[in-house]
mmCIF file of N, CA and C in Angstrom:
data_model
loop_
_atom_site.group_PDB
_atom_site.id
_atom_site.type_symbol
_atom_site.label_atom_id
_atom_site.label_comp_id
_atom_site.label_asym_id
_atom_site.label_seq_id
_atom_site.Cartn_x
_atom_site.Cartn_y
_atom_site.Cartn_z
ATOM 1 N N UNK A 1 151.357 74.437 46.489
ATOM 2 C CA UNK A 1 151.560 73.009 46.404
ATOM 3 C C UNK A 1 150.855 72.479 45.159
ATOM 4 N N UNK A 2 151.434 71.674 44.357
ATOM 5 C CA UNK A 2 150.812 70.689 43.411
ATOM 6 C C UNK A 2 150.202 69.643 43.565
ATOM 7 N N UNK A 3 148.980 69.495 43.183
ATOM 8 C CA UNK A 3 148.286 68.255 43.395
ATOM 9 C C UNK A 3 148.556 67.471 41.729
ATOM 10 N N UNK A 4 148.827 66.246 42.426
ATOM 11 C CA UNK A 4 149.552 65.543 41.415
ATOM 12 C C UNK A 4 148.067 64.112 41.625
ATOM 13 N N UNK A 5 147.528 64.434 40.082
ATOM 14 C CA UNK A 5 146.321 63.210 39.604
ATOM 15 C C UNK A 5 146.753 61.992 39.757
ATOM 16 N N UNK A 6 146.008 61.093 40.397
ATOM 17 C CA UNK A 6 146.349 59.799 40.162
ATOM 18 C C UNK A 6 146.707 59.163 39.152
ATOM 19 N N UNK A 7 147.772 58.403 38.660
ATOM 20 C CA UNK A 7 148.030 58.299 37.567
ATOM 21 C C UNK A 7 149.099 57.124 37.082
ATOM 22 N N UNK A 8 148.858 56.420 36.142
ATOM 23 C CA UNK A 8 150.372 54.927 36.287
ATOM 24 C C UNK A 8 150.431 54.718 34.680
ATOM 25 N N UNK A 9 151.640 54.538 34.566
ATOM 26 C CA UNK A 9 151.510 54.080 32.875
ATOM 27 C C UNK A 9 152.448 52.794 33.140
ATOM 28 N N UNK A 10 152.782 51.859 32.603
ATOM 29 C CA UNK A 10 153.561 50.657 32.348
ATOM 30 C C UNK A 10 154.805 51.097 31.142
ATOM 31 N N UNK A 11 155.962 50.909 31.894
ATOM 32 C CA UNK A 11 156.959 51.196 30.617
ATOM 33 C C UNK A 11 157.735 50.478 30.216
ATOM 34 N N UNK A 12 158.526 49.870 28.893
ATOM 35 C CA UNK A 12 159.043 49.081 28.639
ATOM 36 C C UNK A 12 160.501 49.800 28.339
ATOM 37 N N UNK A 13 161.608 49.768 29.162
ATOM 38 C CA UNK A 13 162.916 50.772 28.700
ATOM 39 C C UNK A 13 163.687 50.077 28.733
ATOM 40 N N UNK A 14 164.897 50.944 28.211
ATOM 41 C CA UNK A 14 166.275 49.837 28.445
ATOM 42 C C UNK A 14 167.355 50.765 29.254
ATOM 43 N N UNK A 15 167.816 50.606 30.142
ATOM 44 C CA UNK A 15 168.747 51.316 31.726
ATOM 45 C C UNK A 15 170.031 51.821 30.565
ATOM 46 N N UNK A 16 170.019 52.685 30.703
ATOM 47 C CA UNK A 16 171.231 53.521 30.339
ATOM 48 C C UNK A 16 172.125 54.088 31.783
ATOM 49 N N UNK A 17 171.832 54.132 32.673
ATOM 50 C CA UNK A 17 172.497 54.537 33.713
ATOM 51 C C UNK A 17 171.929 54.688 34.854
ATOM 52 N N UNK A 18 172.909 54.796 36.014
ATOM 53 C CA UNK A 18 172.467 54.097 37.283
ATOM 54 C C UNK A 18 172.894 55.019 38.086
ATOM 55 N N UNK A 19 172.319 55.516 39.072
ATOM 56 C CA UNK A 19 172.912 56.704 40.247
ATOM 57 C C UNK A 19 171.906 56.385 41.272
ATOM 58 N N UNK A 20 172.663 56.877 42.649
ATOM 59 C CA UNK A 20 172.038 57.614 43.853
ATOM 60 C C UNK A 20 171.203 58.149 43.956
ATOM 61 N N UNK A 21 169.997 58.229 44.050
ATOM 62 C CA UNK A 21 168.861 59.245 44.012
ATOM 63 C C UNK A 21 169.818 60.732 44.859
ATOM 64 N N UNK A 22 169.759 61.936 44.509
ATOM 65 C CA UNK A 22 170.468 62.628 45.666
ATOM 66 C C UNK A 22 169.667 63.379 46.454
ATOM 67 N N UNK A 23 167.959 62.994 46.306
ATOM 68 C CA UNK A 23 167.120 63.420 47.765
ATOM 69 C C UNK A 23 166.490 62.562 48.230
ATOM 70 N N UNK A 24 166.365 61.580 47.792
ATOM 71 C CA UNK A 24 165.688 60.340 48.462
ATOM 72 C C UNK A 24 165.951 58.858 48.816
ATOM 73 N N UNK A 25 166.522 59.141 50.054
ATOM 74 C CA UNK A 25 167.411 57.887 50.829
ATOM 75 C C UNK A 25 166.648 56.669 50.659
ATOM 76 N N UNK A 26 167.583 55.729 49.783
ATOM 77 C CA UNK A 26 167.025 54.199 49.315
ATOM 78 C C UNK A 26 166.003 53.673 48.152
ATOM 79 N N UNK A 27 166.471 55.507 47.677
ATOM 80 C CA UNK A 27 166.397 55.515 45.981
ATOM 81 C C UNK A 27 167.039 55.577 45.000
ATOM 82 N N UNK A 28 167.477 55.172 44.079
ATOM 83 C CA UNK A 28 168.495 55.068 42.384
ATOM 84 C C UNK A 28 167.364 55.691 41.733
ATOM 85 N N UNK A 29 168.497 56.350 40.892
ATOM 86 C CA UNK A 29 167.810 57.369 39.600
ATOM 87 C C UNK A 29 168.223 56.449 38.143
ATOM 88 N N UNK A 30 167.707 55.973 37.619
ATOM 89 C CA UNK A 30 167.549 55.240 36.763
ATOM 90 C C UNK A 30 167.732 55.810 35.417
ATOM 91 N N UNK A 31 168.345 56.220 34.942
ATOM 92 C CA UNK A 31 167.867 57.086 33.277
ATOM 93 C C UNK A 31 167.967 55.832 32.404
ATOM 94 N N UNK A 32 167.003 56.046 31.485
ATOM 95 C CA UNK A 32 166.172 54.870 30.712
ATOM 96 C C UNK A 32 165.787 55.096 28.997
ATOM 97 N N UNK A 33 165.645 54.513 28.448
ATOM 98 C CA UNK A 33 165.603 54.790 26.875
ATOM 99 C C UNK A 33 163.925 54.160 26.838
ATOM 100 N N UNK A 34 163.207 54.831 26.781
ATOM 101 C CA UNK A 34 161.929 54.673 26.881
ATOM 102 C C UNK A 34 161.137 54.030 25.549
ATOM 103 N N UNK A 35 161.333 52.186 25.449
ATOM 104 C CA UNK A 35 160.801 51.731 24.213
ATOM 105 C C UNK A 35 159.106 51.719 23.733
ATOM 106 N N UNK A 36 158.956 51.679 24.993
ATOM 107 C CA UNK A 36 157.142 51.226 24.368
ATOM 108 C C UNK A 36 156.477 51.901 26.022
ATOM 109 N N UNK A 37 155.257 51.939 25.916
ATOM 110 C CA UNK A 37 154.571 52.439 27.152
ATOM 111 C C UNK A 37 153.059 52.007 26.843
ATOM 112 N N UNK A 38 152.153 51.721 28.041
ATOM 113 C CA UNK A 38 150.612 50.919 27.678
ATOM 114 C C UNK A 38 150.208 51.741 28.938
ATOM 115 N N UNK A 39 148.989 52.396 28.655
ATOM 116 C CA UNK A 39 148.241 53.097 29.715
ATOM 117 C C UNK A 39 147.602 51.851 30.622
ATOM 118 N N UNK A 40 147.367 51.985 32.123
ATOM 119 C CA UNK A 40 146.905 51.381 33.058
ATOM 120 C C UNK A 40 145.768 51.769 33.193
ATOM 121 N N UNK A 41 144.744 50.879 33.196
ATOM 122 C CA UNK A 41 143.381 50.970 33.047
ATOM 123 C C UNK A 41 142.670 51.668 34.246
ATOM 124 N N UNK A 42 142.072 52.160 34.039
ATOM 125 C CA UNK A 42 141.164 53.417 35.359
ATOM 126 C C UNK A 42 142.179 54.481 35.729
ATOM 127 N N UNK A 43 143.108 54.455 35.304
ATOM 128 C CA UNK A 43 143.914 55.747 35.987
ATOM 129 C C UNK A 43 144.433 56.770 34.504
ATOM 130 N N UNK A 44 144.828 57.830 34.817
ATOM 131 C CA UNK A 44 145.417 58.682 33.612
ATOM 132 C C UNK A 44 146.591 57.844 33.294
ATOM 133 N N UNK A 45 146.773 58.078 31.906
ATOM 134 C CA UNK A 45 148.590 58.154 31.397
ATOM 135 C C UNK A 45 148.790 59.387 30.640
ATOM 136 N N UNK A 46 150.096 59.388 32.201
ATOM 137 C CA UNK A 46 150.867 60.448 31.724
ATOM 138 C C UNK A 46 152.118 60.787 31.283
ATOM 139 N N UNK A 47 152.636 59.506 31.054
ATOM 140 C CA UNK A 47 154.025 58.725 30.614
ATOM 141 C C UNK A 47 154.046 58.253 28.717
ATOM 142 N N UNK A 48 152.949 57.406 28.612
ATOM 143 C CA UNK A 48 153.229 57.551 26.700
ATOM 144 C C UNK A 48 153.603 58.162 26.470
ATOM 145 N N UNK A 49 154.129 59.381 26.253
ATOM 146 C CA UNK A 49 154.321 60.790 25.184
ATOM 147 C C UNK A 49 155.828 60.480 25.967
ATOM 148 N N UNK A 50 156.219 60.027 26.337
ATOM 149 C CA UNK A 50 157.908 59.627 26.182
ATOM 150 C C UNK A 50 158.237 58.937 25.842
ATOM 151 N N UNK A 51 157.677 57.810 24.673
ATOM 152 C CA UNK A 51 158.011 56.541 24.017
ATOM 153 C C UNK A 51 159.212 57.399 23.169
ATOM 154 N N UNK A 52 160.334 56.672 23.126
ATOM 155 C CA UNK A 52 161.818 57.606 22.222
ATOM 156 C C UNK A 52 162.469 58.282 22.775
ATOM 157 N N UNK A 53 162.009 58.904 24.087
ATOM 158 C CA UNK A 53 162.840 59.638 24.875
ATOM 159 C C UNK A 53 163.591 58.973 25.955
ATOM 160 N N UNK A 54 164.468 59.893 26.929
ATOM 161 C CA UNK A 54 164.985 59.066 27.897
ATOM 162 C C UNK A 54 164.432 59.837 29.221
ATOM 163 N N UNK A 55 164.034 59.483 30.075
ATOM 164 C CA UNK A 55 164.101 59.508 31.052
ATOM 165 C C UNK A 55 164.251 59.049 32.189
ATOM 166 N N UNK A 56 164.549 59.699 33.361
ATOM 167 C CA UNK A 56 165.050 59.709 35.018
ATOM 168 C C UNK A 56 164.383 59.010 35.680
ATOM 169 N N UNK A 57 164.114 57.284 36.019
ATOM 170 C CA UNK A 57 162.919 57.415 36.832
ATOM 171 C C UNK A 57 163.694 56.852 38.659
ATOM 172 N N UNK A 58 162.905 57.400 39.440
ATOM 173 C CA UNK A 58 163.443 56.813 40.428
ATOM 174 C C UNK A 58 162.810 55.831 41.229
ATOM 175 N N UNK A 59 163.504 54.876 41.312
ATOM 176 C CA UNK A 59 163.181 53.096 41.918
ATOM 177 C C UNK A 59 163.848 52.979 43.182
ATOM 178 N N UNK A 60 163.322 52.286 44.098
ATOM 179 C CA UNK A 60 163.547 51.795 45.029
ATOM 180 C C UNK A 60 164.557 50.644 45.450
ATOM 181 N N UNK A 61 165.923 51.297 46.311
ATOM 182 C CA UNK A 61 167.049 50.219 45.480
ATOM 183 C C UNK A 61 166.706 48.848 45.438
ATOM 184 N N UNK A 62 165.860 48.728 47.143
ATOM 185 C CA UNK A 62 165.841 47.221 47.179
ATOM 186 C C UNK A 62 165.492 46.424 46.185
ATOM 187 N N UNK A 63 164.629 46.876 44.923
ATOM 188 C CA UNK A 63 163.979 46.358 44.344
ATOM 189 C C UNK A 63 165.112 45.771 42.782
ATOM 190 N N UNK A 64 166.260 46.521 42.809
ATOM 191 C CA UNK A 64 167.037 46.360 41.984
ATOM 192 C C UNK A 64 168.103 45.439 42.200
ATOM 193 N N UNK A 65 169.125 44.746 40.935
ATOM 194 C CA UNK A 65 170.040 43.911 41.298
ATOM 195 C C UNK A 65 170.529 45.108 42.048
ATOM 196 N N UNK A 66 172.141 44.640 42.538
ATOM 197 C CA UNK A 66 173.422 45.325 42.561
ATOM 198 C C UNK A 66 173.893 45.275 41.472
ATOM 199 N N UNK A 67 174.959 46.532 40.958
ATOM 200 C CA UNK A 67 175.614 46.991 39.586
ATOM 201 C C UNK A 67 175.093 47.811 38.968
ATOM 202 N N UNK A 68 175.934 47.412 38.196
ATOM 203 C CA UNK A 68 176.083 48.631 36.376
ATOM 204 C C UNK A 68 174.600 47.760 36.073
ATOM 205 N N UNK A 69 173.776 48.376 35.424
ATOM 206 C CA UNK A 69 172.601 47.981 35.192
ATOM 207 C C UNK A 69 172.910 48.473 33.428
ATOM 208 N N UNK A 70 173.388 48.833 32.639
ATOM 209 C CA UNK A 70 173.440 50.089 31.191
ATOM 210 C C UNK A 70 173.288 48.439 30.457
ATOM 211 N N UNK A 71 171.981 48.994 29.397
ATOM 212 C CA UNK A 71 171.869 47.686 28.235
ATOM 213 C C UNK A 71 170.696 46.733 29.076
ATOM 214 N N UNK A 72 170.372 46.893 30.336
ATOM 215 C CA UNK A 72 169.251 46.059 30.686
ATOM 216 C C UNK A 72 168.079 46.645 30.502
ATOM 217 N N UNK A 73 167.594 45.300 30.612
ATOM 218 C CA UNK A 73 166.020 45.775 29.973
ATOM 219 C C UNK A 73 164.912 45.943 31.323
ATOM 220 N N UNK A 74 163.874 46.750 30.899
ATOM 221 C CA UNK A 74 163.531 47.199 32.809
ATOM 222 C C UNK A 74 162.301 47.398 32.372
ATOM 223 N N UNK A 75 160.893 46.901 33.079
ATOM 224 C CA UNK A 75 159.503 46.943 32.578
ATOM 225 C C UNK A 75 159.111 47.713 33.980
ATOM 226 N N UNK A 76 158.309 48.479 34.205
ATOM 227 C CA UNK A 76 158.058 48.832 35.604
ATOM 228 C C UNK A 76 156.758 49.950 34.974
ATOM 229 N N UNK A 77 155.898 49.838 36.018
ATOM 230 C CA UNK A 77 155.198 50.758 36.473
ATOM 231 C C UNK A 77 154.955 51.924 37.272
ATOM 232 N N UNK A 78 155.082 52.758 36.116
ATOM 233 C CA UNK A 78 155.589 54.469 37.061
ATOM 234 C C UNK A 78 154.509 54.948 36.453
ATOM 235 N N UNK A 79 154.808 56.482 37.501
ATOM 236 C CA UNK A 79 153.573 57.592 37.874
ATOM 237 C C UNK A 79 154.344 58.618 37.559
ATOM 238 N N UNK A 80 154.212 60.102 37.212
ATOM 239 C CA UNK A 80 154.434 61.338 37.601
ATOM 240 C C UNK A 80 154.139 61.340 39.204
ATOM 241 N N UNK A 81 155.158 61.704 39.762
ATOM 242 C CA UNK A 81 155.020 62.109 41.365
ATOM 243 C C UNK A 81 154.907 63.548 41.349
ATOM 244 N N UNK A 82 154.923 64.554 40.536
ATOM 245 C CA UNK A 82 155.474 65.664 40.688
ATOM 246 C C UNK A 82 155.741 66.347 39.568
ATOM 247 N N UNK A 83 155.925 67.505 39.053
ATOM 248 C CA UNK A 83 156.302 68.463 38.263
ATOM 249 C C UNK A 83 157.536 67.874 37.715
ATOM 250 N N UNK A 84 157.959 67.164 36.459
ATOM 251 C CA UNK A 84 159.056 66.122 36.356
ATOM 252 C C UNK A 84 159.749 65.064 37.044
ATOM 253 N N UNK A 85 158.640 64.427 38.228
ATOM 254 C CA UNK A 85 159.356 64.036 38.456
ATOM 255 C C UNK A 85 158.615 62.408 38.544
ATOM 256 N N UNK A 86 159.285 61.543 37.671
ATOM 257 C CA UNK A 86 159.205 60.320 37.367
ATOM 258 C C UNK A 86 159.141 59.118 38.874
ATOM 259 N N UNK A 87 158.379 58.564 39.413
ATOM 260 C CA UNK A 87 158.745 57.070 40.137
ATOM 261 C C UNK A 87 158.013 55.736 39.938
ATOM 262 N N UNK A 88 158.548 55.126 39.822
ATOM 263 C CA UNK A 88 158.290 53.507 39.240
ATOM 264 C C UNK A 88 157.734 53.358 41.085
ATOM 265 N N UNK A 89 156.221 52.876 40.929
ATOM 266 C CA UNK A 89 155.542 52.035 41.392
ATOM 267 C C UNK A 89 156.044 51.013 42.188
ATOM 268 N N UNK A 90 156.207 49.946 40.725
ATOM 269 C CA UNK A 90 156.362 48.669 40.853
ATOM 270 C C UNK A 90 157.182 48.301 39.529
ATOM 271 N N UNK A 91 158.024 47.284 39.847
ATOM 272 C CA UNK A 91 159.005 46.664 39.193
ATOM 273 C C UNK A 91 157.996 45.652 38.673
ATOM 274 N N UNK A 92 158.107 45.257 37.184
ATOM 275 C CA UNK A 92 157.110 44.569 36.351
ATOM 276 C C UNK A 92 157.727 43.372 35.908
ATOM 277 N N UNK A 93 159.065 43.500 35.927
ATOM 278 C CA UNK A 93 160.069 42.161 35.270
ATOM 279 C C UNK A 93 161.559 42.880 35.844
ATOM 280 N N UNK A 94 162.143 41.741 36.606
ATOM 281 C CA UNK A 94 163.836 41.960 37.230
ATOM 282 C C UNK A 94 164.556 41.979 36.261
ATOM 283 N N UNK A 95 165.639 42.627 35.844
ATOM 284 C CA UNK A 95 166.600 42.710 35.043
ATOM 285 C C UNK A 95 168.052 41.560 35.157
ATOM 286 N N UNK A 96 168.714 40.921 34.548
ATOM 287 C CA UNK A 96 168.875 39.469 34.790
ATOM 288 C C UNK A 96 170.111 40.390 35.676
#
């Protein structure tokens, strides 16, 4: 088993695409164009070093509109949960 460090970075992306989480019921997989990122104070960041890249993160639907989300802009606070595997916290700003 992996013990996964406490850990949160703040990310500033823009939603390139929108799916089903396909293991975790009343989750969307988010893939994201990763603009800017700010470490969260007292905890590790382990998310900066993807500023330019895209990645998968997975959010909690309730927390999202309904729709095509591609071209919105999405601020949220995510963690490494896991050996790649990305989840947003907390939603930081709603996407219009």
């Amino acid at each position: 088993m992996v013990q996964v460090i406490e850990n949160a970075t703040d990310l500033d992306a823009i939603v390139i695409g929108r799916a089903e989480h396909p293991e975790w019921p009343g989750f969307d997989l988010l893939t994201v164009h990763v603009k800017s990122a700010s470490p969260v104070a007292g905890v590790a960041d382990l998310l900066s070093s993807r500023v330019g890249a895209r990645v998968d993160v997975a959010i909690k639907r309730d927390l999202l509109p309904a729709g095509d989300l591609a071209g919105s802009p999405l601020k949220v606070r995510a963690s490494m949960a896991g050996p790649g595997v990305v989840r947003a916290q907390q939603l930081l700003t709603r996407s219009p």
